[in-house]
Each structure stands twice: as C-alpha cells, then as structure tokens.
PDB file of C-alpha atoms in Angstrom:
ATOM      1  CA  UNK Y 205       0.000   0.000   0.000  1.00  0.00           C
ATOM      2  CA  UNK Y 206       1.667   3.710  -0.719  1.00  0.00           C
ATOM      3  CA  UNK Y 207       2.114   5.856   1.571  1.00  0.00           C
ATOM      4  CA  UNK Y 208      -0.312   8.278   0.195  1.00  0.00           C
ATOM      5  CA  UNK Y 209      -3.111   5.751   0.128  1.00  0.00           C
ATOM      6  CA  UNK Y 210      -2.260   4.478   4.043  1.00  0.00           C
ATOM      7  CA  UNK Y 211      -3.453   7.506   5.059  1.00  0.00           C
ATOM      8  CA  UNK Y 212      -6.249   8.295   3.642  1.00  0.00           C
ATOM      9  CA  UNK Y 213      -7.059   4.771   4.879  1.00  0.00           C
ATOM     10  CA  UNK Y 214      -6.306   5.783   8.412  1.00  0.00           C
ATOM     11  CA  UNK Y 215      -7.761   8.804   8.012  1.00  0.00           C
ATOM     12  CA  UNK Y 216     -10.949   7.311   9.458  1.00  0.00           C
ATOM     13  CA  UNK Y 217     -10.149   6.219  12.779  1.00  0.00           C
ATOM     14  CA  UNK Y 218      -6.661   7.795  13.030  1.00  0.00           C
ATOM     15  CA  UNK Y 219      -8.009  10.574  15.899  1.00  0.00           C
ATOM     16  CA  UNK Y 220      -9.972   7.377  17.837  1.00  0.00           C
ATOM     17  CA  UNK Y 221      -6.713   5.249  17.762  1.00  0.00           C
ATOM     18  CA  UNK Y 222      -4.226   4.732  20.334  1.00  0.00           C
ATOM     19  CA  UNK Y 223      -1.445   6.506  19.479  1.00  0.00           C
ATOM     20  CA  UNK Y 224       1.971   7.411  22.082  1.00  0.00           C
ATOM     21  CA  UNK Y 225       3.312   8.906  19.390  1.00  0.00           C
ATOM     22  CA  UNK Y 226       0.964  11.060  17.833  1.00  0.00           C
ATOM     23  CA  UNK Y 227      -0.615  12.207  21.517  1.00  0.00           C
ATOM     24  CA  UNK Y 228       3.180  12.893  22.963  1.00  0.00           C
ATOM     25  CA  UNK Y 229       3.918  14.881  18.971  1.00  0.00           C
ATOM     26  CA  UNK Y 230       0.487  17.297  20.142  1.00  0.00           C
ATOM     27  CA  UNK Y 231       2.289  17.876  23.710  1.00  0.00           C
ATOM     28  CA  UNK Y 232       5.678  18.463  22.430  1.00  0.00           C
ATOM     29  CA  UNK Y 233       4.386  20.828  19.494  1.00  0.00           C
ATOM     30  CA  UNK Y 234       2.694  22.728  22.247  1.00  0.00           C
ATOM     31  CA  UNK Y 235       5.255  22.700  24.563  1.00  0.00           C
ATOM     32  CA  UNK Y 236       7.931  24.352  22.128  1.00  0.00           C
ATOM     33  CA  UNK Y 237       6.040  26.862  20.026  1.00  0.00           C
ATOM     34  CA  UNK Y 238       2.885  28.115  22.036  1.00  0.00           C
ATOM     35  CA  UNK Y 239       4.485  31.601  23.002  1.00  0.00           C
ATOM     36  CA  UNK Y 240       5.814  31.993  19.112  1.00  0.00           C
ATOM     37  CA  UNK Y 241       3.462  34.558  17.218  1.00  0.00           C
ATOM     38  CA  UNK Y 242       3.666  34.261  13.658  1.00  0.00           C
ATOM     39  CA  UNK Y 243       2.198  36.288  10.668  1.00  0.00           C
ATOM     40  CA  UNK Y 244       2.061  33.634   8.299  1.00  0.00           C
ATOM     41  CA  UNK Y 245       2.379  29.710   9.177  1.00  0.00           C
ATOM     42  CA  UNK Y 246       2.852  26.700   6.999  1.00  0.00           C
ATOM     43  CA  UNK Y 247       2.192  23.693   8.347  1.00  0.00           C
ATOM     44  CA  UNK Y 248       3.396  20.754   6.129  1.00  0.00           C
ATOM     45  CA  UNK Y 249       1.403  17.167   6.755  1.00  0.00           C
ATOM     46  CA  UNK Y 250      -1.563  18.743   8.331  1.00  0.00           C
ATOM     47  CA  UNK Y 251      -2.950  15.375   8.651  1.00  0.00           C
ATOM     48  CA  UNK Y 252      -6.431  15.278  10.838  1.00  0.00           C
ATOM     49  CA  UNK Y 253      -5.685  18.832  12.149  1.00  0.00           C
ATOM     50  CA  UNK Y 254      -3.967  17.602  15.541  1.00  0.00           C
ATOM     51  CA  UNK Y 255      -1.857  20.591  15.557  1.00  0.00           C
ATOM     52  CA  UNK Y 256      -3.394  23.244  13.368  1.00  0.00           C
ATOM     53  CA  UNK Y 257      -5.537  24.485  16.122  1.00  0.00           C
ATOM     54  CA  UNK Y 258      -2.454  25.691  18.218  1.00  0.00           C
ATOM     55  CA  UNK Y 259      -0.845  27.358  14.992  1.00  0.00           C
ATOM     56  CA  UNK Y 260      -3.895  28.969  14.284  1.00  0.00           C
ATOM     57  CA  UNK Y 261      -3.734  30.534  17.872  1.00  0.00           C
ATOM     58  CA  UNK Y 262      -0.166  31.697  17.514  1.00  0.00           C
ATOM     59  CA  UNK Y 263      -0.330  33.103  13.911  1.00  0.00           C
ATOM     60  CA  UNK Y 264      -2.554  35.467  11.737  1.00  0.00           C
ATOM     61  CA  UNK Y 265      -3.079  33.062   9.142  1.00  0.00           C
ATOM     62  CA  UNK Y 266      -1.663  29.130   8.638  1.00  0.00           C
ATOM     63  CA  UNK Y 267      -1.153  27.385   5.194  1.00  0.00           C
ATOM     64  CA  UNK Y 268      -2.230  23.456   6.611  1.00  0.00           C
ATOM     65  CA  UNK Y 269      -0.972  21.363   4.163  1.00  0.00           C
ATOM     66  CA  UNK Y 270      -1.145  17.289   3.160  1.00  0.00           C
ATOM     67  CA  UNK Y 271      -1.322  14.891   0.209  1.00  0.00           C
ATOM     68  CA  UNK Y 272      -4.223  13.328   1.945  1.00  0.00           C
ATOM     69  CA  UNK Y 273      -7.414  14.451   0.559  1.00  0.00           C
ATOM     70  CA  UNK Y 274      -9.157  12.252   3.321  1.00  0.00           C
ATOM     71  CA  UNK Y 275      -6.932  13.219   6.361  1.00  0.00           C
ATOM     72  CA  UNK Y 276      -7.561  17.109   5.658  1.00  0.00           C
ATOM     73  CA  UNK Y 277     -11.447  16.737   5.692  1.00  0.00           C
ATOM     74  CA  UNK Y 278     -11.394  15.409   8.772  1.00  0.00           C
ATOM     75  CA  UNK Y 279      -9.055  18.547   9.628  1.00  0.00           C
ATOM     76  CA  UNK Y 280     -11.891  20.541   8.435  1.00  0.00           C
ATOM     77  CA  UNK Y 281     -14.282  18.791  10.619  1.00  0.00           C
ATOM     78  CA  UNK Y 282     -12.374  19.877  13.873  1.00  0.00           C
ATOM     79  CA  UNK Y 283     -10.271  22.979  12.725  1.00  0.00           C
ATOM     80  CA  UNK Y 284     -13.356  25.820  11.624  1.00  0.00           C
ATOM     81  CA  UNK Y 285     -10.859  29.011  12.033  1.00  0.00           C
ATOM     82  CA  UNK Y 286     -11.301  31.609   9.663  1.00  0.00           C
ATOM     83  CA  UNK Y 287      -7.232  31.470   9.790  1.00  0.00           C
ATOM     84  CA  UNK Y 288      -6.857  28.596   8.337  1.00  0.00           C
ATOM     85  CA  UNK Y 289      -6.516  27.332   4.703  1.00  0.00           C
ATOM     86  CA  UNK Y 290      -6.269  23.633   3.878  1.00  0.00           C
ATOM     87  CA  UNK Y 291      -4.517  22.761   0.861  1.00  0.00           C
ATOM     88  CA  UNK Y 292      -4.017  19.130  -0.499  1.00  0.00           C
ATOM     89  CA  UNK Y 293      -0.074  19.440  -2.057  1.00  0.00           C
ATOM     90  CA  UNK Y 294       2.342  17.113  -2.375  1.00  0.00           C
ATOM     91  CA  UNK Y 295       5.548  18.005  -0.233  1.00  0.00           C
ATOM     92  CA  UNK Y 296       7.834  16.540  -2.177  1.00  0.00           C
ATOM     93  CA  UNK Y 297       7.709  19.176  -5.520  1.00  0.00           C
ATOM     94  CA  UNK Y 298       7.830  22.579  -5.351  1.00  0.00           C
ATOM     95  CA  UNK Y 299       5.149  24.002  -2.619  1.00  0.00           C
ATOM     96  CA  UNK Y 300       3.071  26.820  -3.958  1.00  0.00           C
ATOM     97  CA  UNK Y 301       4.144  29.754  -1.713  1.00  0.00           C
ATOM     98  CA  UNK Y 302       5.783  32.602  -2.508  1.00  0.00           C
ATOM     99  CA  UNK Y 303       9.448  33.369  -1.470  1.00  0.00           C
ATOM    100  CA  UNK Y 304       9.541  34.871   1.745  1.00  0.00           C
ATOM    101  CA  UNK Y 305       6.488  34.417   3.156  1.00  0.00           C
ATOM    102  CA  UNK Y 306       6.255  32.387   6.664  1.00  0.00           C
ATOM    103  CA  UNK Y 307       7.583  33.220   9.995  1.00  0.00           C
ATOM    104  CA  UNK Y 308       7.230  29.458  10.665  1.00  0.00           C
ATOM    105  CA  UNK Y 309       7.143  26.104   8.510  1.00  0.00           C
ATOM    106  CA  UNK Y 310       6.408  23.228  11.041  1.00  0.00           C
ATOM    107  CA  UNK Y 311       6.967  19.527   9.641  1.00  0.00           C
ATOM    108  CA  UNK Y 312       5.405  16.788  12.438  1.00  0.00           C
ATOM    109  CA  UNK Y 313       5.458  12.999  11.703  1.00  0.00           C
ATOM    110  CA  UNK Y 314       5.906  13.064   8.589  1.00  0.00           C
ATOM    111  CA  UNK Y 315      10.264  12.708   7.193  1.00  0.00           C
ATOM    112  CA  UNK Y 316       9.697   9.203   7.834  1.00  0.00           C
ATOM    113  CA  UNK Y 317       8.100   8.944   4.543  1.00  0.00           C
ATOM    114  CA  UNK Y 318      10.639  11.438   2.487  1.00  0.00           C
ATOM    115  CA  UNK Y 319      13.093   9.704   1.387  1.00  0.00           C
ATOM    116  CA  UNK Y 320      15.470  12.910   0.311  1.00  0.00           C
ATOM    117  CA  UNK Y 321      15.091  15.706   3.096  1.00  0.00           C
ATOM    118  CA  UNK Y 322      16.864  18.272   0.529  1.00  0.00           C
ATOM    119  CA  UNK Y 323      13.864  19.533  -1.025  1.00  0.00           C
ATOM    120  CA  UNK Y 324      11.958  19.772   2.570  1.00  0.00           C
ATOM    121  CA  UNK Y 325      14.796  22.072   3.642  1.00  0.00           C
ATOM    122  CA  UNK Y 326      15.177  24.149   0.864  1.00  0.00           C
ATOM    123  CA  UNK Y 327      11.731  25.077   0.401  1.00  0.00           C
ATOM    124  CA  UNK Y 328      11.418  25.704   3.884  1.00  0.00           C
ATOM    125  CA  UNK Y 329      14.106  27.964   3.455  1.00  0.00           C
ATOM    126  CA  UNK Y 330      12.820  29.888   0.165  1.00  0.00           C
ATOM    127  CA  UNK Y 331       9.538  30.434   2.077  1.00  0.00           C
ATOM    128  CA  UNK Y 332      10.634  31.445   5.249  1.00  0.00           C
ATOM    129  CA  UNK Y 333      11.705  35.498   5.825  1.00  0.00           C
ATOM    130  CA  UNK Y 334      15.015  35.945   7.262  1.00  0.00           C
ATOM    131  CA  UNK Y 335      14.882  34.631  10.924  1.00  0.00           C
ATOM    132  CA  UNK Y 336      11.931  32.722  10.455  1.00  0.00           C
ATOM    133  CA  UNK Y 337      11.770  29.057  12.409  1.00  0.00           C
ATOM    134  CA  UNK Y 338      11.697  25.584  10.982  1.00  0.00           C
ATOM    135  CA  UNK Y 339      10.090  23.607  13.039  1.00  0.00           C
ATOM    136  CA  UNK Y 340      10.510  20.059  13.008  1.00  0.00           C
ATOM    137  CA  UNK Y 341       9.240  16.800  15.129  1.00  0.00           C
ATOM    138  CA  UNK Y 342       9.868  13.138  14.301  1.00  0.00           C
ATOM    139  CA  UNK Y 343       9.999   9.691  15.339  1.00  0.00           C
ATOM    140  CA  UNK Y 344      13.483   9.151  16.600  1.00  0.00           C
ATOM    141  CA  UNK Y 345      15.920   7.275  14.419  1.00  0.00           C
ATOM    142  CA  UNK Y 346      16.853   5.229  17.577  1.00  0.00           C
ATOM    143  CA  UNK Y 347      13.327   4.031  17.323  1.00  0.00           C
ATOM    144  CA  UNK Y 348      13.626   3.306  13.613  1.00  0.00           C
ATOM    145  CA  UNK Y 349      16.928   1.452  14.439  1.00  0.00           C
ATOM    146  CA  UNK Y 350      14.338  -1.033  15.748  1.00  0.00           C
ATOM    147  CA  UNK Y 351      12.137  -1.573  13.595  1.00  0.00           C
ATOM    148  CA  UNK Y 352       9.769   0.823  14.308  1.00  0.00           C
ATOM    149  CA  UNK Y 353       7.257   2.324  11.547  1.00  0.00           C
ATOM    150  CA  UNK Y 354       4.126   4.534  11.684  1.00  0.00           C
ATOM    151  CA  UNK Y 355       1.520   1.550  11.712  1.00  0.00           C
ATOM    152  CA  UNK Y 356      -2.416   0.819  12.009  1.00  0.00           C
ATOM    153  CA  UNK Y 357      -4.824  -1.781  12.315  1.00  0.00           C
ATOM    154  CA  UNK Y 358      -7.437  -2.194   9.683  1.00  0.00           C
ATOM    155  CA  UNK Y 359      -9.872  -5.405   9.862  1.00  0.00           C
ATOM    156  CA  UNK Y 360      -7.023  -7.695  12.423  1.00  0.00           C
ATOM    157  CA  UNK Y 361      -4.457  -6.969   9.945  1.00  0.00           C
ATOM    158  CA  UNK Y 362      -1.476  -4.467  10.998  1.00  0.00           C
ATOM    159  CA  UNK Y 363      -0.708  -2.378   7.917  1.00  0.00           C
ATOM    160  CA  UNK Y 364       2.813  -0.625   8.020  1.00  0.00           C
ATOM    161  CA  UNK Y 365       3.342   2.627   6.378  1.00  0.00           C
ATOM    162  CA  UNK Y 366       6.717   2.597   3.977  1.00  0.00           C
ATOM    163  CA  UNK Y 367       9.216   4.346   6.055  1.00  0.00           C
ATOM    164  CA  UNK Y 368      12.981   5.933   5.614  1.00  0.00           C
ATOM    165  CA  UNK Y 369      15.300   6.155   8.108  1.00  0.00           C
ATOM    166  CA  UNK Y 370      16.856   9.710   8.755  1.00  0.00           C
ATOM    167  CA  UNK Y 371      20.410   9.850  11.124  1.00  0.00           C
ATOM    168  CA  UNK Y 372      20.299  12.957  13.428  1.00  0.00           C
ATOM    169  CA  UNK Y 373      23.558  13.563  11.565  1.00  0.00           C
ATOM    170  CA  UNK Y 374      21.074  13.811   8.327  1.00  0.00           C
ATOM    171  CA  UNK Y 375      18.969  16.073  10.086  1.00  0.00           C
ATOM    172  CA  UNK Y 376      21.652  18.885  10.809  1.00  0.00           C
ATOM    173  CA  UNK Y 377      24.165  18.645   7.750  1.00  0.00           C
ATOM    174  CA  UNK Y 378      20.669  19.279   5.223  1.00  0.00           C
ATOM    175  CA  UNK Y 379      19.408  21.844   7.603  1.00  0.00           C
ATOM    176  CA  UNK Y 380      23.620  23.699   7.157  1.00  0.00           C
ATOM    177  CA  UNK Y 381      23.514  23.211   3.718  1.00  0.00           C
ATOM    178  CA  UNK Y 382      19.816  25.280   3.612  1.00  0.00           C
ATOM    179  CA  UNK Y 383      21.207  27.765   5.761  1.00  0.00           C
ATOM    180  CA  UNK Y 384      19.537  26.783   9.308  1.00  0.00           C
ATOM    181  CA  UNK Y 385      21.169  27.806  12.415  1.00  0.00           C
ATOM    182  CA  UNK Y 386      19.704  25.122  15.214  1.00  0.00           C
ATOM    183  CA  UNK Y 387      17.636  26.914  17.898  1.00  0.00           C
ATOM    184  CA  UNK Y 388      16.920  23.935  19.866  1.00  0.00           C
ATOM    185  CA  UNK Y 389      16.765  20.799  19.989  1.00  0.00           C
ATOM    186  CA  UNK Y 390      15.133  17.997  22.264  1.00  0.00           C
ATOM    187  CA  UNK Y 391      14.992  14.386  22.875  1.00  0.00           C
ATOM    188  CA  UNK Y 392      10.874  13.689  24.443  1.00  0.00           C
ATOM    189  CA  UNK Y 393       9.871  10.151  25.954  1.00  0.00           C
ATOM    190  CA  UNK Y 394       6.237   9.744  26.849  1.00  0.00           C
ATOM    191  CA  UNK Y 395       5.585   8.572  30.055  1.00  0.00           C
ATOM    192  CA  UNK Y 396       5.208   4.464  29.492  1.00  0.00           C
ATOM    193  CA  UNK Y 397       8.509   4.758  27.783  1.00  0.00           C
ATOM    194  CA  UNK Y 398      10.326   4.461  31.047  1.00  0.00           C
ATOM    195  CA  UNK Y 399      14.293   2.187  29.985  1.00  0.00           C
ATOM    196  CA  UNK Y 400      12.840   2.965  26.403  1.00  0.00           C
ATOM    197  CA  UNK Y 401      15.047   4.849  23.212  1.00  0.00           C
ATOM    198  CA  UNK Y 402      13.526   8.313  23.472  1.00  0.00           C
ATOM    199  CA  UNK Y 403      10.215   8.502  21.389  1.00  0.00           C
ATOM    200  CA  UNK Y 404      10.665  11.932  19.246  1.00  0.00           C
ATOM    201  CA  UNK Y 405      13.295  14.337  18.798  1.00  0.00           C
ATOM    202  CA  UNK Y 406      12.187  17.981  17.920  1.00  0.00           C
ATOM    203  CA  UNK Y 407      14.163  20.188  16.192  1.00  0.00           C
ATOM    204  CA  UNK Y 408      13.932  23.917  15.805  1.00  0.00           C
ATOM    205  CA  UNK Y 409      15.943  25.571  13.200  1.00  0.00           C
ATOM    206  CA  UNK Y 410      15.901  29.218  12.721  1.00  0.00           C
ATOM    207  CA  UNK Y 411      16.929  30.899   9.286  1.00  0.00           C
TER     208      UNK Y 411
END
C-alpha cells in the first residue's frame, strides 16, 4: 500500500486510535512553540488537524498542508478558524508559496516517509523570511533502528506505512547546507517509555 493511500485509509479512525506517538507529537508541538506569534504559518502534513488548532492561535493566518485528501477533511471537521486554509499538495515538488512568506514552517510525523530531506529544507528555506523558524518533530531514528514504523490496524491486519530512516547527523548537515542555524533541539519520551530509546526528537531551526 503507498504511503499516500495508508493515510487516507487511516484517516478514518486515526483521531480514535491509540497513538503514544501522535498524543506525545500534540504535547511536544505545544510545549515548544505556544508563546511563538507568527504572521504567516505553513504547516506541512496537516494530517487530521492535531496541531493546526495551536498554529492557528499563535499566527494570523496558517497554510495546513497534506497529500491526503481524506486526512484534511477530517481537519476541516475539527479545525473551523477563519485562519486557516487547507490545501491538499504534495511536499515533495515545489510548494506553492511565494518566497519569503512564513515566519514558521512546522513539519510533524511526517520525514519518515521522504526519502530525500533536501527539497523539505530548501523550500522551507525559500519560504521562510530571514529569521523565520523551521520547526521540526519526528519519530526518533533510535526508534527506527528497531524496527519501528508509523503503523495501524485495519480489519485484524497491521498495515505498516513505507518508512525511511533519517540519522540525526542527516537532520543537521541538510538543515547547514539550507542555511539553518539550530535553535533547539530535544529528545521527548512519553511517560510508558520508562528504559525505552527516546520517542521523538524535535528540532527547531531558525533561518
């Protein structure tokens, strides 16, 4: 199954799910960017709006984007701020936003499934102004070292979402190479991770 199609699979009961992962992303996203206020935000893999509600309390106007036609209406179900435009894009060509644009690009839970961060970075870069953040929060590599993949059950079968694993190292040689300083960065276990491989790292890169 492609990654594309996964999720609008998903899309249906990926909110009622249990999810670590996606619950401790919503905590961390919070926890990092809720005193940020932002013109212009573009959120990249919007999915079923988990985060968009924050952004759109932090910014004048956020760009929620994802390839999933099916995850965004369910975004549109729970996100009804005038503030926010969903768009369904594909991340991995050129993103329709001028140069220059966003204080803040946030990317959540979703490099797992690029497999060549270059483009990510530099179109984060061309749309960002000067000084503007690049926010990013994934499953940790040490957790893909495992084994572990974004995964759901769908009639007693476990279907696994096609994955790529990104180093750390990955992470901060693109992010030079685009022109990111690194703001910040964090390691996050949730709390039944206890003698676990830490869960998410966030990044926050600032241009």
């Amino acid at each position: 199954m492609s990654i594309q199609a996964a999720y609008n699979n998903w899309s249906t009961t990926y909110d009622a799910d249990e999810n670590l992962t996606r619950d401790l992303d919503q905590i961390v996203t919070r926890e990092t960017l809720m005193d940020l206020r932002c013109k212009s935000v573009v959120e990249i893999g919007c999915g079923t709006g988990k985060n968009t509600l924050l952004l759109s309390q932090i910014a004048l106007e956020v760009y929620a984007i994802d390839f999933s036609a099916q995850m965004i209406e369910k975004a549109k179900e729970k996100v009804r701020s005038a503030n926010v435009v969903f768009v369904t894009e594909d991340i991995t060509k050129q993103w329709t936003y001028h140069n220059e644009s966003a204080d803040l690009v946030t990317c959540n839970l979703v490099l797992e499934h690029i497999e060549d961060l270059s483009l990510i970075f530099s179109e984060a870069s061309r749309v960002l102004v000067k000084g503007g953040y690049f926010f990013i929060c994934e499953l940790h590599p040490f957790r893909q070292y495992q084994g572990t993949k974004a995964n759901f059950k769908r009639h007693e079968e476990f279907i696994e979402i096609p994955a790529f694993v990104h180093h750390l190292s990955d992470f901060f040689n693109t992010a030079k190479k685009y022109g990111f300083l690194l703001e910040d960065f964090q390691e996050w276990w949730h709390e039944q991770d206890q003698n676990k491989p830490p869960r998410l790292v966030s990044i926050l890169f600032r241009k």
